[in-house]
mmCIF file of C-alpha atoms in Angstrom:
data_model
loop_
_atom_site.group_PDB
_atom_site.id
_atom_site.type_symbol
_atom_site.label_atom_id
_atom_site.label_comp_id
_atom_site.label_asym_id
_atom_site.label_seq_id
_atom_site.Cartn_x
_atom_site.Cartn_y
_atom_site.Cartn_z
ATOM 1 C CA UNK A 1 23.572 122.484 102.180
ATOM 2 C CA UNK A 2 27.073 123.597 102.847
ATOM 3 C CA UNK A 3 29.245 123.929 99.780
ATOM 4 C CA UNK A 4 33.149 123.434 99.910
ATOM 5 C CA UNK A 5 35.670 124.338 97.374
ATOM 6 C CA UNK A 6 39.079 122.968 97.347
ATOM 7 C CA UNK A 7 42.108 123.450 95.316
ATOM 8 C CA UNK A 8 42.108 120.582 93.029
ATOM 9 C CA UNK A 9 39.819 117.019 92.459
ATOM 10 C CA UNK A 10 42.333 114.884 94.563
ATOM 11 C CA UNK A 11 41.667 117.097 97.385
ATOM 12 C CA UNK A 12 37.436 117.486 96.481
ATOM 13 C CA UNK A 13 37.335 113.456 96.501
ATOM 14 C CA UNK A 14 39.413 113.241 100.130
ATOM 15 C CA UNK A 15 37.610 115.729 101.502
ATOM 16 C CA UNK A 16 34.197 114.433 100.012
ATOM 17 C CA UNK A 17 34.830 110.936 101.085
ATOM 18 C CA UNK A 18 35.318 112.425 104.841
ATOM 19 C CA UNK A 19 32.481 114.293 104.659
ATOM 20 C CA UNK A 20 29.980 111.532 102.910
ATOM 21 C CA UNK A 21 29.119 113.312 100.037
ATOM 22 C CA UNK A 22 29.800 110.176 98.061
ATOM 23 C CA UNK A 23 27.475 110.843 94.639
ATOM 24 C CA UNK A 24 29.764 111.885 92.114
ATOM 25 C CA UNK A 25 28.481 114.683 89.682
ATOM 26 C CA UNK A 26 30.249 116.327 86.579
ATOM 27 C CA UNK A 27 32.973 118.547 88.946
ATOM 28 C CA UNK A 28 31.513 118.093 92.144
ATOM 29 C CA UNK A 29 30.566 115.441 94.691
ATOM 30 C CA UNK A 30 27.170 115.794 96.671
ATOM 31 C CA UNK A 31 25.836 113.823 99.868
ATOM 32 C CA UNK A 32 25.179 114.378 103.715
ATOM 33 C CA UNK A 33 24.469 117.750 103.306
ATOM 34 C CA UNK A 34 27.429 118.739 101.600
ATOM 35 C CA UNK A 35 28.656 119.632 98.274
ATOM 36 C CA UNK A 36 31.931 119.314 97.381
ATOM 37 C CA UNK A 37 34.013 120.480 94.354
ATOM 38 C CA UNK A 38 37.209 122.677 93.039
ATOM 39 C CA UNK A 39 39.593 125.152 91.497
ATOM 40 C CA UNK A 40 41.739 123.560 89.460
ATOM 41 C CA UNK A 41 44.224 125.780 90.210
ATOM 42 C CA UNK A 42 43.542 129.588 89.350
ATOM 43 C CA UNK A 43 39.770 129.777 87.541
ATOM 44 C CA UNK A 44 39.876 133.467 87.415
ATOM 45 C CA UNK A 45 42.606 136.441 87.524
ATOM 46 C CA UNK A 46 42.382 140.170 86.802
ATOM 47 C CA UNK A 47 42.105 141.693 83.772
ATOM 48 C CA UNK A 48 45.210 143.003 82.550
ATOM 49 C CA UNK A 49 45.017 146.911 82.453
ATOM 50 C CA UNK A 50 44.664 147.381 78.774
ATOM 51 C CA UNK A 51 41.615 145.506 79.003
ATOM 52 C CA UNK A 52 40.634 149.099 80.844
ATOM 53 C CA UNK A 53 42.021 151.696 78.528
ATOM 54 C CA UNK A 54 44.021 150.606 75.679
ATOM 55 C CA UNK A 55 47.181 153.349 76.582
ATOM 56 C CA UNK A 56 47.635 151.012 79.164
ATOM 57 C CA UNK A 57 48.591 148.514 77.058
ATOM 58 C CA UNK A 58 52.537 149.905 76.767
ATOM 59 C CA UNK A 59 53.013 150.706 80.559
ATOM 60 C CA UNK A 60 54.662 154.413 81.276
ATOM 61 C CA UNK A 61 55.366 155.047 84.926
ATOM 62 C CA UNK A 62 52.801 158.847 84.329
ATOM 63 C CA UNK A 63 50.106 156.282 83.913
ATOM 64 C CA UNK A 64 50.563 154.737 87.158
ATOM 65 C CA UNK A 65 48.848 153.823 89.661
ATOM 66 C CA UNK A 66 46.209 152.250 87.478
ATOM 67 C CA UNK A 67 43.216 151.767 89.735
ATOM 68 C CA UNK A 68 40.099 150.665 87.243
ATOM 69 C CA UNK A 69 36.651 152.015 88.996
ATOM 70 C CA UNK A 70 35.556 148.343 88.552
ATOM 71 C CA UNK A 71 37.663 145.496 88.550
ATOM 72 C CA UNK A 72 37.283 142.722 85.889
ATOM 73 C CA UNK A 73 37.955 138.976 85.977
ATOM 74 C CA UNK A 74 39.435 136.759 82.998
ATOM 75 C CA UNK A 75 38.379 133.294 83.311
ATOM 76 C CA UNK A 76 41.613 131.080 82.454
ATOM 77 C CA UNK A 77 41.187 129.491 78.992
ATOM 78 C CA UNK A 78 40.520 125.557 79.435
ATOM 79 C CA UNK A 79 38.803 125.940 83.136
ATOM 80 C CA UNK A 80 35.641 128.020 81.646
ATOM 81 C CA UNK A 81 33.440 124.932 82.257
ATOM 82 C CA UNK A 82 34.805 123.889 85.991
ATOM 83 C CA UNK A 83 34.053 127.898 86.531
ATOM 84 C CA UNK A 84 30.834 127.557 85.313
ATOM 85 C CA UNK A 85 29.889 124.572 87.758
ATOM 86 C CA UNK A 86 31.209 126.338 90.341
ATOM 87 C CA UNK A 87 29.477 129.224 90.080
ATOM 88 C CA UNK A 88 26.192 127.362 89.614
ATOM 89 C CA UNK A 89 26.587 125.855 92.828
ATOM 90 C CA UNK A 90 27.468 128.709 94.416
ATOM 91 C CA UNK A 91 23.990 130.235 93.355
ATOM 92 C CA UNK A 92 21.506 127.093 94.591
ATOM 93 C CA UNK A 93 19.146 128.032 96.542
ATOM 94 C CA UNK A 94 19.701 125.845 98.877
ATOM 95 C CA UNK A 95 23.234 126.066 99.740
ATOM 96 C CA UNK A 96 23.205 128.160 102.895
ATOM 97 C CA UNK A 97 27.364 128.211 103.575
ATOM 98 C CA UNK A 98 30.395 128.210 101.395
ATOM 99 C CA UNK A 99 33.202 127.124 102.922
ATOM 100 C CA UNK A 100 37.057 127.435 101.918
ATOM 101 C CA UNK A 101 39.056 124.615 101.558
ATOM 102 C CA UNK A 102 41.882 125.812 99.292
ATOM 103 C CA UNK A 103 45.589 126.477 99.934
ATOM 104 C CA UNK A 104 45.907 128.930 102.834
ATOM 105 C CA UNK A 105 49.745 130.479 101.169
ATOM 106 C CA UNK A 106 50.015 133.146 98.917
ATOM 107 C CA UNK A 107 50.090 132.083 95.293
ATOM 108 C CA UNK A 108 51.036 134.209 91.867
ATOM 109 C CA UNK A 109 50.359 132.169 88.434
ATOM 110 C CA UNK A 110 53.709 131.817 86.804
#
């Protein structure tokens, strides 16, 4: 089973229709060997560095660079349940590929 994430559910449907996985599940589409669901924009993003030491929270330019020893993700409020498909899907057993079907540019949340 190949798994393929897009950007957002108008592109999952288009690309699900192409690739016949036409059963619709809650925030993905499965069929023909394929699942196929999405982002909804930016699930995750860093933490910001306070969440790593708490003098980081006013930045001073002695502090810098801040390079945590582990990074950690914040899953954007409202999109904890799409994340949470996502990563189930991710973690079948039988999905042997994951394939990328998001925006290719370089994107910042604004």
């Amino acid at each position: 089973m190949k798994l393929v994430i897009a950007e957002k559910p108008s592109v999952g449907a288009a690309i699900a229709a192409v690739m016949g996985a036409n059963e619709k599940r809650s925030g993905y589409f499965e069929g023909g060997g394929y699942l196929v669901s999405w982002c909804i924009g930016h699930l995750i993003s860093l933490a910001d560095a306070a969440t790593y030491n708490e003098q980081f929270r006013k930045w001073k330019y002695d502090d810098l660079p801040i390079v945590p020893q582990e990074w950690q993700f914040i899953v954007a409020s409202g999109k904890e349940q799409q994340f949470s498909i996502l990563k189930d899907l991710m973690h079948r057993s039988d999905v042997t590929e994951i394939i990328n079907a998001c925006d290719s540019g370089r994107d910042y949340p604004k």
